[in-house]
mmCIF file of C-alpha atoms in Angstrom:
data_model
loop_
_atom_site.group_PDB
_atom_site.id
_atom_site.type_symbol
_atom_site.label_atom_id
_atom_site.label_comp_id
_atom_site.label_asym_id
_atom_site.label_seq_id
_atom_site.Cartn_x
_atom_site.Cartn_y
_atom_site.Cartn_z
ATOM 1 C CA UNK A 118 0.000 0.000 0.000
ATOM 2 C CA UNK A 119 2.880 2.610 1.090
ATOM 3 C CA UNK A 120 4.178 1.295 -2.067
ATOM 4 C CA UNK A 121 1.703 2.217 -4.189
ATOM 5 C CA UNK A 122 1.030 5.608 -2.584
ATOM 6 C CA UNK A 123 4.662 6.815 -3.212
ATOM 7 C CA UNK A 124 4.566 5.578 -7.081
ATOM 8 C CA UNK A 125 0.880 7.499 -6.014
ATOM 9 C CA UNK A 126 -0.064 5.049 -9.233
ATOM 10 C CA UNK A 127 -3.184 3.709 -7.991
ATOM 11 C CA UNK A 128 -4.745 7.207 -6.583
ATOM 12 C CA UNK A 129 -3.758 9.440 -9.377
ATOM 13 C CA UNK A 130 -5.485 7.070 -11.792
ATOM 14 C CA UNK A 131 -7.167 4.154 -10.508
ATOM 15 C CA UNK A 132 -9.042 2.821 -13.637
ATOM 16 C CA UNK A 133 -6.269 2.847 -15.892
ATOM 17 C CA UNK A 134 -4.491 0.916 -13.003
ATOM 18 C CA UNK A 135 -7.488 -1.670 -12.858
ATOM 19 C CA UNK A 136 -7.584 -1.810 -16.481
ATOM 20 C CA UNK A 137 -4.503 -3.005 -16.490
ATOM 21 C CA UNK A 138 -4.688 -5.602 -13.735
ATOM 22 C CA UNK A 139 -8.171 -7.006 -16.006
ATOM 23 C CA UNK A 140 -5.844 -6.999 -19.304
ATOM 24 C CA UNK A 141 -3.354 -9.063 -17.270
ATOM 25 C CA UNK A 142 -5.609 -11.684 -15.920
ATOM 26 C CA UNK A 143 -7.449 -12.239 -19.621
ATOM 27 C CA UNK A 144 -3.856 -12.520 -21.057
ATOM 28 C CA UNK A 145 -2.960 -14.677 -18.789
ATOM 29 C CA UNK A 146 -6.206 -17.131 -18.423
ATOM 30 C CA UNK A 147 -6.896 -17.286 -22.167
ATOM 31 C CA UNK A 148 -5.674 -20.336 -24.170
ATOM 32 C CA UNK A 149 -2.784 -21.105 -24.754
ATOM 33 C CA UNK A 150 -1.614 -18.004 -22.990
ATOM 34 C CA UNK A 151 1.494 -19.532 -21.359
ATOM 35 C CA UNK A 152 2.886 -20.821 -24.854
ATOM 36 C CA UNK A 153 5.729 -19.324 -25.963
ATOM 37 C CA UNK A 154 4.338 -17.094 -28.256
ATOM 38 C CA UNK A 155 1.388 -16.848 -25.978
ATOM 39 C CA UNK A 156 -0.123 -13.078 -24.769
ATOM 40 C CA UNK A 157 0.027 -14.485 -20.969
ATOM 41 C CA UNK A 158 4.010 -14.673 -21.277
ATOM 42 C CA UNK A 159 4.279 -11.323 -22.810
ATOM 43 C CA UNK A 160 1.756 -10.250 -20.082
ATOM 44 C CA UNK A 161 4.107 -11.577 -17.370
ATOM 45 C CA UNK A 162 7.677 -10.354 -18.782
ATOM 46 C CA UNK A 163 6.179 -6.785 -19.214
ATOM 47 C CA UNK A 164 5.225 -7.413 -15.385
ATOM 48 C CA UNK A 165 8.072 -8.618 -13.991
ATOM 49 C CA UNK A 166 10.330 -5.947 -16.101
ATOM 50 C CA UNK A 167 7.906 -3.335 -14.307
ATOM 51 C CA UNK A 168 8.805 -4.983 -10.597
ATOM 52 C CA UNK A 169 12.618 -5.236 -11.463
ATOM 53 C CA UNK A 170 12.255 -1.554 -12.520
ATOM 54 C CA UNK A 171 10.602 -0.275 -9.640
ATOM 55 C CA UNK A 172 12.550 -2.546 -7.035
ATOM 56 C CA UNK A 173 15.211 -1.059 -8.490
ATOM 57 C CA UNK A 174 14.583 2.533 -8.443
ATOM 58 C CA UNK A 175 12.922 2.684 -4.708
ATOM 59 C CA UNK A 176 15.824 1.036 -3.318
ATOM 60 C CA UNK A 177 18.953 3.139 -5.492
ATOM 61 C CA UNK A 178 17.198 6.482 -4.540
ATOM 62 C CA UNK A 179 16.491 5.984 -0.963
ATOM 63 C CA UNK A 180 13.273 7.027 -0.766
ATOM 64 C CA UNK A 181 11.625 3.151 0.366
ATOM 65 C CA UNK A 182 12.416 2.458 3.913
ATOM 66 C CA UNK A 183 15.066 -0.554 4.288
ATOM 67 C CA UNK A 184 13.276 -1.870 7.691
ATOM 68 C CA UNK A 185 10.360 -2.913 5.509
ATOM 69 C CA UNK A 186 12.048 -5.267 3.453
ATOM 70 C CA UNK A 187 12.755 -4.961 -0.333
ATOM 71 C CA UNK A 188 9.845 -3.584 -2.434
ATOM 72 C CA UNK A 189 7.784 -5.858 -4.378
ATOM 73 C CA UNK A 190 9.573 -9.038 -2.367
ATOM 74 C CA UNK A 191 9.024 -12.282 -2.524
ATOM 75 C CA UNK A 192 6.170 -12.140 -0.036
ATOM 76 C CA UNK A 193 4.574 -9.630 -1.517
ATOM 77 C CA UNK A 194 4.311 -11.406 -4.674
ATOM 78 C CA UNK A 195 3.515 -14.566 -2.983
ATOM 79 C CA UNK A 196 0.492 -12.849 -1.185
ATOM 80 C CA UNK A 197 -0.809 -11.536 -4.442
ATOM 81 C CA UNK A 198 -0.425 -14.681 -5.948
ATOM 82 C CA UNK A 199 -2.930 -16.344 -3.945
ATOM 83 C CA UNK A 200 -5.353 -13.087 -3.784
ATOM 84 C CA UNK A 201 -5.795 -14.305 -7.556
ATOM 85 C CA UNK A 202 -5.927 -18.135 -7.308
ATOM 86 C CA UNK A 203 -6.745 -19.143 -3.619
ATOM 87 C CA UNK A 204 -8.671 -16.148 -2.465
ATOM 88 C CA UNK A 205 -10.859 -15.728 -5.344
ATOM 89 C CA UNK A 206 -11.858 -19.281 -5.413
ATOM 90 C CA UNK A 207 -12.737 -19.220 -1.916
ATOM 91 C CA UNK A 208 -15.060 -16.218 -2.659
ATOM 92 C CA UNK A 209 -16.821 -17.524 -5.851
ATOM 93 C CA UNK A 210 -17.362 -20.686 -3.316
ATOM 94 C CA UNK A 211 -18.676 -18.023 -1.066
ATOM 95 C CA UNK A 212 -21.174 -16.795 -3.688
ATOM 96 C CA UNK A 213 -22.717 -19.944 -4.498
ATOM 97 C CA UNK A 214 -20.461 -21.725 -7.319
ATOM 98 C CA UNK A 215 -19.246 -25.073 -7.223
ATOM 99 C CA UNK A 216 -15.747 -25.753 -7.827
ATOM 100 C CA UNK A 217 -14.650 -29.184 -7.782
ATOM 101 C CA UNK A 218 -11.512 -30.392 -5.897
ATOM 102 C CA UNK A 219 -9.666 -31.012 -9.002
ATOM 103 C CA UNK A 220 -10.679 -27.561 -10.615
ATOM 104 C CA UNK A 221 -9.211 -26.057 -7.905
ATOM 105 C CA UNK A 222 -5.909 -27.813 -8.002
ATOM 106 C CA UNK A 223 -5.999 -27.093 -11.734
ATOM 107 C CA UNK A 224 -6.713 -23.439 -11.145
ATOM 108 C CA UNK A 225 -3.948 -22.913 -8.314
ATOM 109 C CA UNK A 226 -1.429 -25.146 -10.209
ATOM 110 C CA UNK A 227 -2.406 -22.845 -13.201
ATOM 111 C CA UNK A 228 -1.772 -19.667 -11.122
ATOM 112 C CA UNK A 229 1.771 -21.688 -9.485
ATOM 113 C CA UNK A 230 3.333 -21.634 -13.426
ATOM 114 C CA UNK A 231 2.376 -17.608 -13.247
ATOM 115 C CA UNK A 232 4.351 -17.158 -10.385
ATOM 116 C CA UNK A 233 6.863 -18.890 -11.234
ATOM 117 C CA UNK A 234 7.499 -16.793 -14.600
ATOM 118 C CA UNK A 235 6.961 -13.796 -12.908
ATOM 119 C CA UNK A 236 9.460 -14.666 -10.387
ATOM 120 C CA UNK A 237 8.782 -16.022 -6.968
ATOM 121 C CA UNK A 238 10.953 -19.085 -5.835
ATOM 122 C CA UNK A 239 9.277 -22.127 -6.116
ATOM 123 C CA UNK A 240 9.783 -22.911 -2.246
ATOM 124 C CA UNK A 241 7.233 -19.675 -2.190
ATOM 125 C CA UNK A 242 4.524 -21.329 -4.711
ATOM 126 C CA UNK A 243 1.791 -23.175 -2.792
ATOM 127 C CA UNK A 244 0.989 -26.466 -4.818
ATOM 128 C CA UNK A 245 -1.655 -27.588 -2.907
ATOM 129 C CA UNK A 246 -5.130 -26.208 -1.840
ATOM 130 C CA UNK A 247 -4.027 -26.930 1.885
ATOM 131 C CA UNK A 248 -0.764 -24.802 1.043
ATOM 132 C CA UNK A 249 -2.460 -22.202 -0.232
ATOM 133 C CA UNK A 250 -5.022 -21.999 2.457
ATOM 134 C CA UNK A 251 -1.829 -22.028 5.112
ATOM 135 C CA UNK A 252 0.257 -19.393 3.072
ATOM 136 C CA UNK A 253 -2.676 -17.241 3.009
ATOM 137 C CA UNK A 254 -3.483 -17.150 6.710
ATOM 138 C CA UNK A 255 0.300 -16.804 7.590
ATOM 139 C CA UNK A 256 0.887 -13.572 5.426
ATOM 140 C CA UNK A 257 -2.415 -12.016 6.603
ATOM 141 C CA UNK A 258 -0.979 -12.705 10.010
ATOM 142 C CA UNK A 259 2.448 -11.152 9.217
ATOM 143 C CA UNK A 260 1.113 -8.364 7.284
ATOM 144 C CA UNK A 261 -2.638 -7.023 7.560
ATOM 145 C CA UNK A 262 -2.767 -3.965 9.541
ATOM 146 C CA UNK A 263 -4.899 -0.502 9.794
ATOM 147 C CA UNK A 264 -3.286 1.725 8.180
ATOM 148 C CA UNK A 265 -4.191 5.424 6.880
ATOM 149 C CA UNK A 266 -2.432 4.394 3.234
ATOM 150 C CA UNK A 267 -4.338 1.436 3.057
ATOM 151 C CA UNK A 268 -7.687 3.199 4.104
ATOM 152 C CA UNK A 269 -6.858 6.130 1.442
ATOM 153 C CA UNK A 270 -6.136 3.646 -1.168
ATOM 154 C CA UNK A 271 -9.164 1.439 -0.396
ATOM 155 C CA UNK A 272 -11.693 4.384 -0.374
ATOM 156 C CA UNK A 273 -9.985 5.471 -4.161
ATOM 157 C CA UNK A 274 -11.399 1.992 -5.178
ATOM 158 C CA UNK A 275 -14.268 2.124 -3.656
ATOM 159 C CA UNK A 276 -15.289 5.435 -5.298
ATOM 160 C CA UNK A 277 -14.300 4.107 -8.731
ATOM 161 C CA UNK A 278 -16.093 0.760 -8.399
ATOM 162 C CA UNK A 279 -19.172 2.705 -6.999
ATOM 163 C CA UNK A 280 -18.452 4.828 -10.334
ATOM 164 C CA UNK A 281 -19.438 1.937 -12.223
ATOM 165 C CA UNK A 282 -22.684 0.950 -10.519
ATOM 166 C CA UNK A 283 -26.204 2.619 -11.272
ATOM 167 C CA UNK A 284 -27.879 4.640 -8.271
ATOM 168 C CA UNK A 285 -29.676 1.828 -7.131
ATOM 169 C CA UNK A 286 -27.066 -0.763 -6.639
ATOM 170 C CA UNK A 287 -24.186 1.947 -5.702
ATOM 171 C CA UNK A 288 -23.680 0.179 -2.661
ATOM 172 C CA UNK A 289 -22.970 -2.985 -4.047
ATOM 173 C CA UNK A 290 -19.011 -2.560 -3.842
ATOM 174 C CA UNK A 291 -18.999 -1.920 -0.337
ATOM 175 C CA UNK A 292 -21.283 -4.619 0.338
ATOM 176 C CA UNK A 293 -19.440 -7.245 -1.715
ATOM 177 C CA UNK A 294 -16.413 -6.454 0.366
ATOM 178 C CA UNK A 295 -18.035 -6.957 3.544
ATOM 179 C CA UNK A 296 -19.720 -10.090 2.911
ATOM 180 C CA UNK A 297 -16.156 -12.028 1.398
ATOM 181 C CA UNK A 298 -13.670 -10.377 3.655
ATOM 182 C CA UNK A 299 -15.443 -8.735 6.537
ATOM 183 C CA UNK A 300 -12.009 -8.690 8.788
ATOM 184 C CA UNK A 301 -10.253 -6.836 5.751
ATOM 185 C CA UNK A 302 -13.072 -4.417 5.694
ATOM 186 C CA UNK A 303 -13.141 -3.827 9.402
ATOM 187 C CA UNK A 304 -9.606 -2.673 8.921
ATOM 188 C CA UNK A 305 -9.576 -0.816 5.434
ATOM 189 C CA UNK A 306 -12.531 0.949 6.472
ATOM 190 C CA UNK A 307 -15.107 0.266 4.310
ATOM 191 C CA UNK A 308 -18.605 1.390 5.487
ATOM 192 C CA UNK A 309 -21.529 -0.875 6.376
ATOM 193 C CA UNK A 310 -24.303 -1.017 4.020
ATOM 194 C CA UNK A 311 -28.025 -1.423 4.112
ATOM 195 C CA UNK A 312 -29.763 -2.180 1.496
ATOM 196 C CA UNK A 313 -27.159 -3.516 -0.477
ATOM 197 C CA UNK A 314 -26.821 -6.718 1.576
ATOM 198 C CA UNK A 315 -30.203 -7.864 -0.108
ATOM 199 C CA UNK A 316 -28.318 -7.181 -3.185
ATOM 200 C CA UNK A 317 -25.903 -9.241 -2.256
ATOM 201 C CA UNK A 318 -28.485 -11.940 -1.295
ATOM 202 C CA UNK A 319 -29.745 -11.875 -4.703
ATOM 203 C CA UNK A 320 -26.344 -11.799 -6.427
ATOM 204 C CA UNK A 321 -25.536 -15.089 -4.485
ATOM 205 C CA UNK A 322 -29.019 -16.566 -5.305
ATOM 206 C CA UNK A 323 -28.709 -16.200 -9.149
ATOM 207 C CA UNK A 324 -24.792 -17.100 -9.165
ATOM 208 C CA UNK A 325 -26.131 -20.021 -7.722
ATOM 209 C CA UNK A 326 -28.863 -21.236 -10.131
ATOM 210 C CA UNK A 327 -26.263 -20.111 -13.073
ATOM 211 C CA UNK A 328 -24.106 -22.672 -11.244
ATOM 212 C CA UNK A 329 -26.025 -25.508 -10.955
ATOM 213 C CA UNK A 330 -27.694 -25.594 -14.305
ATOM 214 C CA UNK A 331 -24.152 -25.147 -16.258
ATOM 215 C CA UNK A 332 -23.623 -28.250 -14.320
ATOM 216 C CA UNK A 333 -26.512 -29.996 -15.539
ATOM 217 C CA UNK A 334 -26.536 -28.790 -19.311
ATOM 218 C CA UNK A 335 -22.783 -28.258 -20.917
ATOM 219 C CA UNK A 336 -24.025 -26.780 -23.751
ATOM 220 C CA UNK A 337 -25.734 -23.639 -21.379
ATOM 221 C CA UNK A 338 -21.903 -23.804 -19.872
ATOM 222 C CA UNK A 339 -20.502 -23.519 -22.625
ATOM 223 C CA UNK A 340 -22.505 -20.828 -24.133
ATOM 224 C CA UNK A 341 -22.200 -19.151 -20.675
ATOM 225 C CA UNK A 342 -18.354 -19.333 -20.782
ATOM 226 C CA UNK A 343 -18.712 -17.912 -24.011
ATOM 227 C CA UNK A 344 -20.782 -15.263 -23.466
ATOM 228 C CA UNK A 345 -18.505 -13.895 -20.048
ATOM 229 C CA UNK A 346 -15.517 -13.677 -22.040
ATOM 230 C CA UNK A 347 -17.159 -11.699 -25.335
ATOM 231 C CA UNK A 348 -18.689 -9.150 -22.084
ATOM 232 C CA UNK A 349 -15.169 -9.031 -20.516
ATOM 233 C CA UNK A 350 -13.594 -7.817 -23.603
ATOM 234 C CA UNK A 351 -16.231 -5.695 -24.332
ATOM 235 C CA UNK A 352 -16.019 -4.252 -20.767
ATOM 236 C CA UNK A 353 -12.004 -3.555 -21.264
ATOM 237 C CA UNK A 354 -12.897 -2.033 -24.118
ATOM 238 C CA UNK A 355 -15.176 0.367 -23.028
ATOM 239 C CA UNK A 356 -12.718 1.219 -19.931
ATOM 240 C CA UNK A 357 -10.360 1.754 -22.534
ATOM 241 C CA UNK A 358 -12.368 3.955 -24.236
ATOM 242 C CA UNK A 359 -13.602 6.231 -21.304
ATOM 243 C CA UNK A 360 -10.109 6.115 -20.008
ATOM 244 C CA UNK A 361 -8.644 8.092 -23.403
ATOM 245 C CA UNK A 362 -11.838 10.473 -23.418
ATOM 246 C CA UNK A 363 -10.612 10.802 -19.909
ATOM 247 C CA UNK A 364 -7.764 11.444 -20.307
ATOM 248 C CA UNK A 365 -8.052 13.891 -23.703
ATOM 249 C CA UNK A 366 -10.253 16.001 -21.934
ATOM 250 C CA UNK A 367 -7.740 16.512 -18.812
ATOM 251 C CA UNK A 368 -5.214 17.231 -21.023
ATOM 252 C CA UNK A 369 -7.168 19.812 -23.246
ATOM 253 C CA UNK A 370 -8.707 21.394 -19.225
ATOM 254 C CA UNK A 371 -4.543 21.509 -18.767
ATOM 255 C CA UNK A 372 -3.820 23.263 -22.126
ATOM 256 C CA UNK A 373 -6.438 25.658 -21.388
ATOM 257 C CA UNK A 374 -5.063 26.408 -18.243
ATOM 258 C CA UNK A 375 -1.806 27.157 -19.131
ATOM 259 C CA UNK A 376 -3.026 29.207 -21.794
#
């Protein structure tokens, strides 16, 4: 979080930030992504050359404090790493899907070959479920604190996920958060909801019923699958597309400005 405040990536411009975390994870979960000509590999290398740069520069200039370890360390990727693999399957679990133990294994094993090309030691990489699970509790143990950076970063999201959300459902976000990870929430400070827990309610119920019919009928998987990906690339590239308009019209308010 300090991290990111410094590099003051995330709050000067959180959606191009997210935008590029989405872009990673479609690169990197489409087929044949991790072949060698694959867009998950050039995904990764453009990643890891962005860590190497950054570790680089925060620890030549002396502006990162040495007492909290090098930058983007092996922990820190480690923890991410199971954010996206672990975590997340534990939370669509959470919402109602069903996710066979061999799915999982195939999911976190897929997630362990990530890791591995974007750097962490393979003594780091969990390989099992149970690993995962264990690595996960340990570096929330180690690491997950209040703190005003991670508050001020956490309420940028917020505001740009709420953003996204008609009036009606703006408290969906906050609600989400609080139902998957309510000790997180307690201490990034993310406001209770009302209503929107009966959003939540219904999100589960429907993710649910989605669930258990694609397990009944592969074609209505299949078409499902189908149809998630076509709206995810859609989705980037309407993000992409707000995100220039954005970003034209803040440099035209600059130019005027100067002027």
């Amino acid at each position: 979080a300090s991290l990111l405040v410094q590099t003051n990536n995330m709050s000067r411009a959180p959606g191009p930030r997210l935008l590029t975390t989405a872009r990673f994870v479609v690169d990197v979960m489409s087929r044949d992504s991790l072949m060698p000509e694959g867009n998950g590999i050039r995904s990764i290398q453009k990643v890891r050359w962005m860590h190497a740069v950054v570790r680089r520069q925060f620890t030549k200039t002396g502006i990162w404090d040495p007492a909290k370890g090098v930058p983007i360390n092996q922990e820190h990727l480690a923890g991410t790493l199971v954010a996206f693999s672990q975590v997340s399957i534990d939370a669509l679990i959470k919402m109602g899907a069903r996710i066979s133990a061999p799915e999982q294994a195939a999911y976190l094993h897929h997630w362990a070959v990530i890791g591995y090309l974007l750097g962490i030691k393979d003594e780091y990489l969990p390989h099992t479920v149970v690993d995962a699970r264990s690595l996960t509790v340990a570096i929330r143990h180690r690491n997950h604190r209040s703190s005003e950076v991670g508050q001020r970063l956490m309420s940028e999201l917020m505001d740009f996920a709420q953003s996204r959300f008609p009036p009606l459902a703006r408290g969906m976000p906050n609600a989400l958060v609080r139902y998957l990870v309510p000790g997180t929430a307690d201490l990034l400070g993310v406001p209770k909801t009302g209503r929107s827990r009966h959003l939540v309610s219904l999100l589960r119920l429907g993710f649910s019923i989605r669930h258990r019919v694609n397990r009944v009928l592969p074609v209505t998987r299949a078409l499902d699958f189908y149809n998630r990906l076509i709206f995810i690339k859609t989705l980037l590239w309407l993000e992409t597309q707000l995100g220039r308009r954005s970003l034209i019209q803040t440099s035209v308010t600059n130019i005027g400005a100067d002027q």
